[in-house]
Amino acid sequence: IFLPFSIFILITFFGSLIFTSLRDSNLGVRITVAVFGAFIYRLAQDLSIGIFISYNMPIMLGVIIPSLFVVMLSFHAYKKI
C-alpha cells in the first residue's frame, strides 16, 4: 500500500539534491547517490519495521516513520533552493 508513497517521497528528496548540491555532478554520480540513498531508506524502513514487530507496536508506524523523516529532509532541502 505504501510503495507508491515511498517512491514519491524518494523522488522528491533526490530531486531536491539534483537542484542543489548535485547540480554540477555528472549523471553517474547522480544515479549512484540516488540508488545508494534508496538502499539506505529501504534498510532504515526494514529496520524500523523489525523493531516495531519485536516490541508489539503497530507496524504501520514502522513504515511511516522513515517516510516522515525523508519528507522533512525534502522540505528542508527545497527551502534552500
Coordinates of N, CA and C in Angstrom, one line a residue:
I1 N 0.8 -1.2 0.0 CA 0.0 0.0 0.0 C 0.9 1.2 0.0
F2 N 2.0 1.2 0.7 CA 2.8 2.4 0.9 C 3.9 2.5 -0.1
L3 N 4.0 1.5 -1.0 CA 5.1 1.6 -2.0 C 5.1 2.8 -2.9
P4 N 3.9 3.1 -3.5 CA 3.9 4.3 -4.3 C 4.2 5.6 -3.5
F5 N 3.7 5.6 -2.3 CA 4.0 6.8 -1.4 C 5.5 6.9 -1.2
S6 N 6.2 5.7 -0.9 CA 7.6 5.7 -0.7 C 8.4 6.2 -1.9
I7 N 8.0 5.7 -3.1 CA 8.6 6.1 -4.3 C 8.5 7.6 -4.5
F8 N 7.3 8.1 -4.3 CA 7.1 9.6 -4.5 C 8.0 10.4 -3.5
I9 N 8.1 9.9 -2.3 CA 9.0 10.6 -1.3 C 10.4 10.5 -1.7
L10 N 10.9 9.4 -2.2 CA 12.3 9.3 -2.7 C 12.6 10.2 -3.9
I11 N 11.6 10.3 -4.8 CA 11.8 11.1 -6.0 C 11.8 12.6 -5.5
T12 N 11.0 13.0 -4.6 CA 11.1 14.4 -4.2 C 12.4 14.7 -3.4
F13 N 12.8 13.8 -2.6 CA 14.1 14.1 -1.9 C 15.3 14.1 -2.8
F14 N 15.4 13.2 -3.7 CA 16.6 13.2 -4.6 C 16.4 14.2 -5.7
G15 N 15.2 14.6 -6.0 CA 15.0 15.7 -6.9 C 15.6 17.0 -6.3
S16 N 15.4 17.2 -5.0 CA 16.0 18.3 -4.4 C 17.5 18.3 -4.4
L17 N 18.1 17.1 -4.3 CA 19.5 17.1 -4.4 C 20.0 17.4 -5.8
I18 N 19.3 17.0 -6.8 CA 19.7 17.3 -8.2 C 19.7 18.8 -8.4
F19 N 18.8 19.6 -7.8 CA 18.7 21.0 -8.0 C 19.7 21.8 -7.1
T20 N 20.3 21.1 -6.1 CA 21.2 21.8 -5.2 C 22.6 21.3 -5.3
S21 N 23.0 20.4 -4.5 CA 24.4 20.0 -4.3 C 24.9 19.1 -5.5
L22 N 24.0 18.4 -6.2 CA 24.5 17.5 -7.2 C 24.3 18.1 -8.6
R23 N 24.0 19.4 -8.7 CA 23.8 20.1 -10.0 C 25.0 20.0 -10.9
D24 N 26.2 20.2 -10.3 CA 27.4 20.2 -11.2 C 28.0 18.8 -11.4
S25 N 27.4 17.8 -10.8 CA 28.0 16.5 -10.9 C 27.5 15.8 -12.2
N26 N 28.3 14.8 -12.7 CA 27.8 14.1 -13.9 C 26.7 13.1 -13.6
L27 N 26.2 12.5 -14.6 CA 25.0 11.7 -14.5 C 25.3 10.4 -13.6
G28 N 26.5 9.9 -13.7 CA 26.8 8.7 -13.0 C 26.8 8.9 -11.5
V29 N 27.3 10.0 -11.1 CA 27.3 10.3 -9.6 C 25.9 10.5 -9.1
R30 N 25.0 11.2 -9.9 CA 23.6 11.4 -9.5 C 22.9 10.0 -9.4
I31 N 23.1 9.1 -10.3 CA 22.5 7.8 -10.3 C 23.0 7.0 -9.1
T32 N 24.3 7.1 -8.8 CA 24.9 6.3 -7.7 C 24.3 6.9 -6.4
V33 N 24.3 8.2 -6.2 CA 23.7 8.7 -5.0 C 22.3 8.4 -4.8
A34 N 21.5 8.4 -5.9 CA 20.1 8.1 -5.8 C 19.9 6.6 -5.4
V35 N 20.6 5.7 -6.0 CA 20.5 4.3 -5.7 C 21.0 4.0 -4.3
F36 N 22.1 4.5 -3.9 CA 22.6 4.3 -2.5 C 21.6 4.9 -1.5
G37 N 21.1 6.1 -1.8 CA 20.1 6.7 -0.9 C 18.8 5.9 -0.7
A38 N 18.3 5.3 -1.9 CA 17.1 4.5 -1.8 C 17.4 3.2 -1.0
F39 N 18.6 2.7 -1.2 CA 19.0 1.5 -0.4 C 19.0 1.8 1.1
I40 N 19.6 2.9 1.5 CA 19.6 3.3 2.9 C 18.2 3.5 3.4
Y41 N 17.4 4.1 2.6 CA 16.0 4.4 3.0 C 15.3 3.0 3.3
R42 N 15.4 2.1 2.3 CA 14.8 0.8 2.5 C 15.3 0.0 3.7
L43 N 16.6 0.1 3.9 CA 17.2 -0.5 5.0 C 16.7 0.0 6.4
A44 N 16.6 1.4 6.4 CA 16.0 2.0 7.6 C 14.6 1.6 7.8
Q45 N 13.8 1.5 6.7 CA 12.4 1.1 6.9 C 12.3 -0.3 7.3
D46 N 13.1 -1.2 6.8 CA 13.1 -2.6 7.2 C 13.5 -2.7 8.7
L47 N 14.5 -2.0 9.1 CA 14.9 -2.0 10.5 C 13.8 -1.5 11.4
S48 N 13.2 -0.4 11.1 CA 12.1 0.2 11.9 C 10.9 -0.8 12.0
I49 N 10.6 -1.4 10.9 CA 9.5 -2.4 10.9 C 9.9 -3.6 11.8
G50 N 11.1 -4.0 11.8 CA 11.5 -5.1 12.7 C 11.5 -4.7 14.1
I51 N 11.9 -3.5 14.4 CA 11.8 -3.0 15.8 C 10.4 -2.9 16.3
F52 N 9.5 -2.4 15.5 CA 8.1 -2.3 15.9 C 7.4 -3.7 16.0
I53 N 7.8 -4.6 15.2 CA 7.3 -6.0 15.3 C 7.8 -6.6 16.6
S54 N 9.1 -6.5 16.9 CA 9.6 -7.1 18.1 C 9.0 -6.5 19.4
Y55 N 8.6 -5.3 19.4 CA 8.1 -4.7 20.6 C 6.6 -4.6 20.6
N56 N 5.9 -5.4 19.7 CA 4.5 -5.5 19.6 C 3.8 -4.1 19.5
M57 N 4.4 -3.3 18.7 CA 3.8 -2.0 18.4 C 3.2 -2.0 17.0
P58 N 2.4 -1.0 16.6 CA 1.8 -1.0 15.3 C 2.8 -1.0 14.2
I59 N 2.8 -1.9 13.3 CA 3.7 -2.0 12.2 C 3.6 -0.8 11.3
M60 N 2.4 -0.2 11.2 CA 2.2 0.9 10.3 C 3.1 2.1 10.7
L61 N 3.4 2.3 12.0 CA 4.3 3.3 12.4 C 5.7 3.0 11.9
G62 N 6.1 1.8 11.9 CA 7.4 1.4 11.4 C 7.6 1.7 10.0
V63 N 6.5 1.7 9.2 CA 6.6 2.1 7.8 C 6.6 3.6 7.6
I64 N 5.8 4.3 8.4 CA 5.6 5.7 8.2 C 6.8 6.5 8.8
I65 N 7.4 6.1 9.8 CA 8.4 7.0 10.5 C 9.6 7.3 9.5
P66 N 10.2 6.3 8.8 CA 11.3 6.7 7.9 C 10.8 7.6 6.7
S67 N 9.5 7.4 6.3 CA 9.0 8.2 5.3 C 8.8 9.7 5.8
L68 N 8.3 9.9 7.0 CA 8.2 11.2 7.5 C 9.6 11.9 7.7
F69 N 10.6 11.1 8.1 CA 11.9 11.7 8.2 C 12.4 12.2 6.8
V70 N 12.2 11.4 5.8 CA 12.7 11.8 4.4 C 11.8 13.0 3.9
V71 N 10.6 13.0 4.3 CA 9.7 14.2 3.9 C 10.2 15.5 4.5
M72 N 10.6 15.4 5.8 CA 11.1 16.6 6.5 C 12.5 17.0 5.9
L73 N 13.3 16.0 5.5 CA 14.6 16.4 4.8 C 14.3 17.0 3.5
S74 N 13.3 16.5 2.8 CA 12.9 17.1 1.5 C 12.5 18.5 1.6
F75 N 11.6 18.8 2.6 CA 11.1 20.2 2.8 C 12.3 21.1 3.1
H76 N 13.2 20.6 4.0 CA 14.3 21.4 4.3 C 15.2 21.7 3.1
A77 N 15.4 20.7 2.3 CA 16.3 20.8 1.1 C 15.6 21.8 0.1
Y78 N 14.3 21.7 -0.1 CA 13.6 22.6 -1.0 C 13.6 24.0 -0.5
K79 N 13.6 24.3 0.8 CA 13.7 25.6 1.3 C 15.0 26.3 1.0
K80 N 16.0 25.5 0.8 CA 17.4 26.1 0.5 C 17.5 26.5 -1.0
I81 N 16.6 26.0 -1.8 CA 16.7 26.3 -3.2 C 16.3 27.7 -3.5

